[in-house]
JSON list of C-alpha atoms in Angstrom, two decimals:
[
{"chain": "A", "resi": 840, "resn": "UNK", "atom": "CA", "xyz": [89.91, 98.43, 110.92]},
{"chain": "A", "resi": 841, "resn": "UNK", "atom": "CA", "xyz": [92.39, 100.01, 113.66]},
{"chain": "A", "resi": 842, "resn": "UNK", "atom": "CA", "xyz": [90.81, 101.20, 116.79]},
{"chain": "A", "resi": 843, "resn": "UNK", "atom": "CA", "xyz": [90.24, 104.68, 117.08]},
{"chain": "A", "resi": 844, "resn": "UNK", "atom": "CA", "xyz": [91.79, 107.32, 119.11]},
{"chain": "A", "resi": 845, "resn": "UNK", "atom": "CA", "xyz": [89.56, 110.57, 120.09]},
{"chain": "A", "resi": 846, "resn": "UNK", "atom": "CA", "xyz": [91.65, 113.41, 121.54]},
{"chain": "A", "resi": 847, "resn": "UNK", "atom": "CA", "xyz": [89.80, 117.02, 122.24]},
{"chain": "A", "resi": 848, "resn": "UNK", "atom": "CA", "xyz": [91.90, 120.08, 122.85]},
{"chain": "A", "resi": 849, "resn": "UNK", "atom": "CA", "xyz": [91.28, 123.53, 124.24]},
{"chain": "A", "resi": 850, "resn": "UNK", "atom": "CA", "xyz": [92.35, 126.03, 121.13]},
{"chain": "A", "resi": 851, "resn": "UNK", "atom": "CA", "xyz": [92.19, 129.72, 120.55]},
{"chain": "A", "resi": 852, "resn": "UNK", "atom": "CA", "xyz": [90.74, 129.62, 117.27]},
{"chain": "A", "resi": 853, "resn": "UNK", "atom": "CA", "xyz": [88.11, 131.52, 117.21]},
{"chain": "A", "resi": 854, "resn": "UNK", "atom": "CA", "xyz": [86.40, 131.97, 113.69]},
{"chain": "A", "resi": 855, "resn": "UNK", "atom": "CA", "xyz": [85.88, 129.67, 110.56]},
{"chain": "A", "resi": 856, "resn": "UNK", "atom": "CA", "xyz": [88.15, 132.04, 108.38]},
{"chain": "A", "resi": 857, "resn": "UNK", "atom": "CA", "xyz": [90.77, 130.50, 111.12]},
{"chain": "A", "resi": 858, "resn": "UNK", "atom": "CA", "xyz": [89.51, 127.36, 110.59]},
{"chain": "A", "resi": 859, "resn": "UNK", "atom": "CA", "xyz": [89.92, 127.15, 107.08]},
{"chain": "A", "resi": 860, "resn": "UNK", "atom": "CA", "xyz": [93.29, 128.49, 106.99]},
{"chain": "A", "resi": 861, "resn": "UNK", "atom": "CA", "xyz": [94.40, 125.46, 109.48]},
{"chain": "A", "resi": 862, "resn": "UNK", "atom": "CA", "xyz": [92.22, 123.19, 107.50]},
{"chain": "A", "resi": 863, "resn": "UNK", "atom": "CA", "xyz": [95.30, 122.11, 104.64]},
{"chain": "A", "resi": 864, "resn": "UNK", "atom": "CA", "xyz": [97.44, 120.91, 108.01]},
{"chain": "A", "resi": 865, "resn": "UNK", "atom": "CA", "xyz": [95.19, 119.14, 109.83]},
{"chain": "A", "resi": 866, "resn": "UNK", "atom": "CA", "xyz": [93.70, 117.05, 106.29]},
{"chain": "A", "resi": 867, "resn": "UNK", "atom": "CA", "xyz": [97.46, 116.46, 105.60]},
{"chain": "A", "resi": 868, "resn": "UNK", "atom": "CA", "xyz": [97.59, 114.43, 109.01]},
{"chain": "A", "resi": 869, "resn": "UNK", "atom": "CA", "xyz": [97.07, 110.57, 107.10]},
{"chain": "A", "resi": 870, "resn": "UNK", "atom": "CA", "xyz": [96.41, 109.44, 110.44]},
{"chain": "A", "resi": 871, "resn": "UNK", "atom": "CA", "xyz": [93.26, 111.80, 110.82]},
{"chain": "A", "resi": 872, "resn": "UNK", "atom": "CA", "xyz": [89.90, 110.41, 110.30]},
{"chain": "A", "resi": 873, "resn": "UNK", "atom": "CA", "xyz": [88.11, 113.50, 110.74]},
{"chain": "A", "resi": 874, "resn": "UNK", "atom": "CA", "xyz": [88.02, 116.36, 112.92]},
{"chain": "A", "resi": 875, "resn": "UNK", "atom": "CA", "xyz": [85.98, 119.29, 113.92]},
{"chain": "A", "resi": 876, "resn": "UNK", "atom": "CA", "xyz": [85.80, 122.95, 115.90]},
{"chain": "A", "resi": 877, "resn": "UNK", "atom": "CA", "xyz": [82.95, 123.51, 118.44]},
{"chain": "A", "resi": 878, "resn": "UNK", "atom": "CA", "xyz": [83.38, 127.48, 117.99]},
{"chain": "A", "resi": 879, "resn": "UNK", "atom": "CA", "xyz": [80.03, 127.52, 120.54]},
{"chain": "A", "resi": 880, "resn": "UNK", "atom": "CA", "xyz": [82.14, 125.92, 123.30]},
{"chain": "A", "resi": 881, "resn": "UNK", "atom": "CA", "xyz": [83.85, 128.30, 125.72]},
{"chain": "A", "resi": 882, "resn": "UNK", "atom": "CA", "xyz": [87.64, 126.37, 125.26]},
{"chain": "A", "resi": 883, "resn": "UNK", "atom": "CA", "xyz": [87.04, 126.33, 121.50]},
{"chain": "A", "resi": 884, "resn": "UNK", "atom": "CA", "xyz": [87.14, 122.31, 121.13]},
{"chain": "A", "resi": 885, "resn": "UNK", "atom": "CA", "xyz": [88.96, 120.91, 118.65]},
{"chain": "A", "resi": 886, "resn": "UNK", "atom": "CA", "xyz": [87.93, 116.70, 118.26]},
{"chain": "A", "resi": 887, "resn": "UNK", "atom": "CA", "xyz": [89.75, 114.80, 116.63]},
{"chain": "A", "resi": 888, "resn": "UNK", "atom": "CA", "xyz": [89.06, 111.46, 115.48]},
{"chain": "A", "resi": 889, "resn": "UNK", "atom": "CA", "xyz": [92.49, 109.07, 114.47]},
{"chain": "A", "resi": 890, "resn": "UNK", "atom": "CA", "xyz": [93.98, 105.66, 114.07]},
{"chain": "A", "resi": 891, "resn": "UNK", "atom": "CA", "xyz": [97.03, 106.52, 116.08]},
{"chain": "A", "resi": 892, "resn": "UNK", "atom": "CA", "xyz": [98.09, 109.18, 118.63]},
{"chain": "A", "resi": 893, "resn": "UNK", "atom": "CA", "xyz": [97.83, 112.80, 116.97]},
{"chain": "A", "resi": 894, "resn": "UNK", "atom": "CA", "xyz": [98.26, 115.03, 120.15]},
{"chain": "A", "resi": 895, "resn": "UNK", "atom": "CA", "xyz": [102.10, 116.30, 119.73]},
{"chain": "A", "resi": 896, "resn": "UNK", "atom": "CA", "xyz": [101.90, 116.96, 115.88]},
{"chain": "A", "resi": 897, "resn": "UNK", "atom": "CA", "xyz": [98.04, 118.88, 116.31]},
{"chain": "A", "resi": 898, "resn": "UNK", "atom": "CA", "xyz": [99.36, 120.98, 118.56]},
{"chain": "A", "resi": 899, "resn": "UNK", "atom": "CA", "xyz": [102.85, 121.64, 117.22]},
{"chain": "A", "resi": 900, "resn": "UNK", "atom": "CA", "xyz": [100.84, 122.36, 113.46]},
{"chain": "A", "resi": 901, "resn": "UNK", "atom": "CA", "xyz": [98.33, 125.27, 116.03]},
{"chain": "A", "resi": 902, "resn": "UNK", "atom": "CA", "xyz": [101.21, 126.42, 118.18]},
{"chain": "A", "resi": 903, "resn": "UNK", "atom": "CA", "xyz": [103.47, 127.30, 114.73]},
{"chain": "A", "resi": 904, "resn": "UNK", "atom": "CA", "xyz": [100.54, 129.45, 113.32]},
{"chain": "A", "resi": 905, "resn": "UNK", "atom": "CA", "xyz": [100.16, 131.22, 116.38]},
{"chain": "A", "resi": 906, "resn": "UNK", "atom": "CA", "xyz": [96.75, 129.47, 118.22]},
{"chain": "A", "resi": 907, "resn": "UNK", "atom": "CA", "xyz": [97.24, 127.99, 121.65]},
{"chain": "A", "resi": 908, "resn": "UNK", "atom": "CA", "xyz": [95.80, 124.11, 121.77]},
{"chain": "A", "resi": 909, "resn": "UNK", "atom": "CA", "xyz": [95.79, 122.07, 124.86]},
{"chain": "A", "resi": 910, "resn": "UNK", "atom": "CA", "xyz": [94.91, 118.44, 124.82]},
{"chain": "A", "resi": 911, "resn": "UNK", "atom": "CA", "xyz": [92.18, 117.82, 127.45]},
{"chain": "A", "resi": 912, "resn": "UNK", "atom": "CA", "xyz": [91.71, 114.57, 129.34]}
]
């Protein structure tokens, strides 16, 4: 099993209709384990759990439909 890569970024999404319309995108990624919103959390976390680095396409896939993500260190 490949080690695994957590990467949490700030987004704007800020319901679960929004989440569900992002939801196709991000279970496209084959790379994606799993992932999750924490729409109780200020920055609106996204977490994402993966077997390689994820960062450029997450955001690019938010950005496109109009929700600003930030990876956080």
């Amino acid at each position: 099993m490949k080690n695994s890569i957590i990467s949490v970024f700030k987004t704007s999404v800020s319901s679960k209709k929004k989440i569900l319309s992002l939801r196709p995108y991000l279970n496209n990624l084959k790379n994606i384990r799993q992932w999750n919103f924490d729409l109780e959390d200020r920055d609106r976390i996204l977490r994402i759990d993966s077997d390689s680095p994820v960062s450029v396409t997450v955001i690019g896939i938010l950005n496109r439909r109009g929700f600003d993500c930030i990876e956080l260190d």
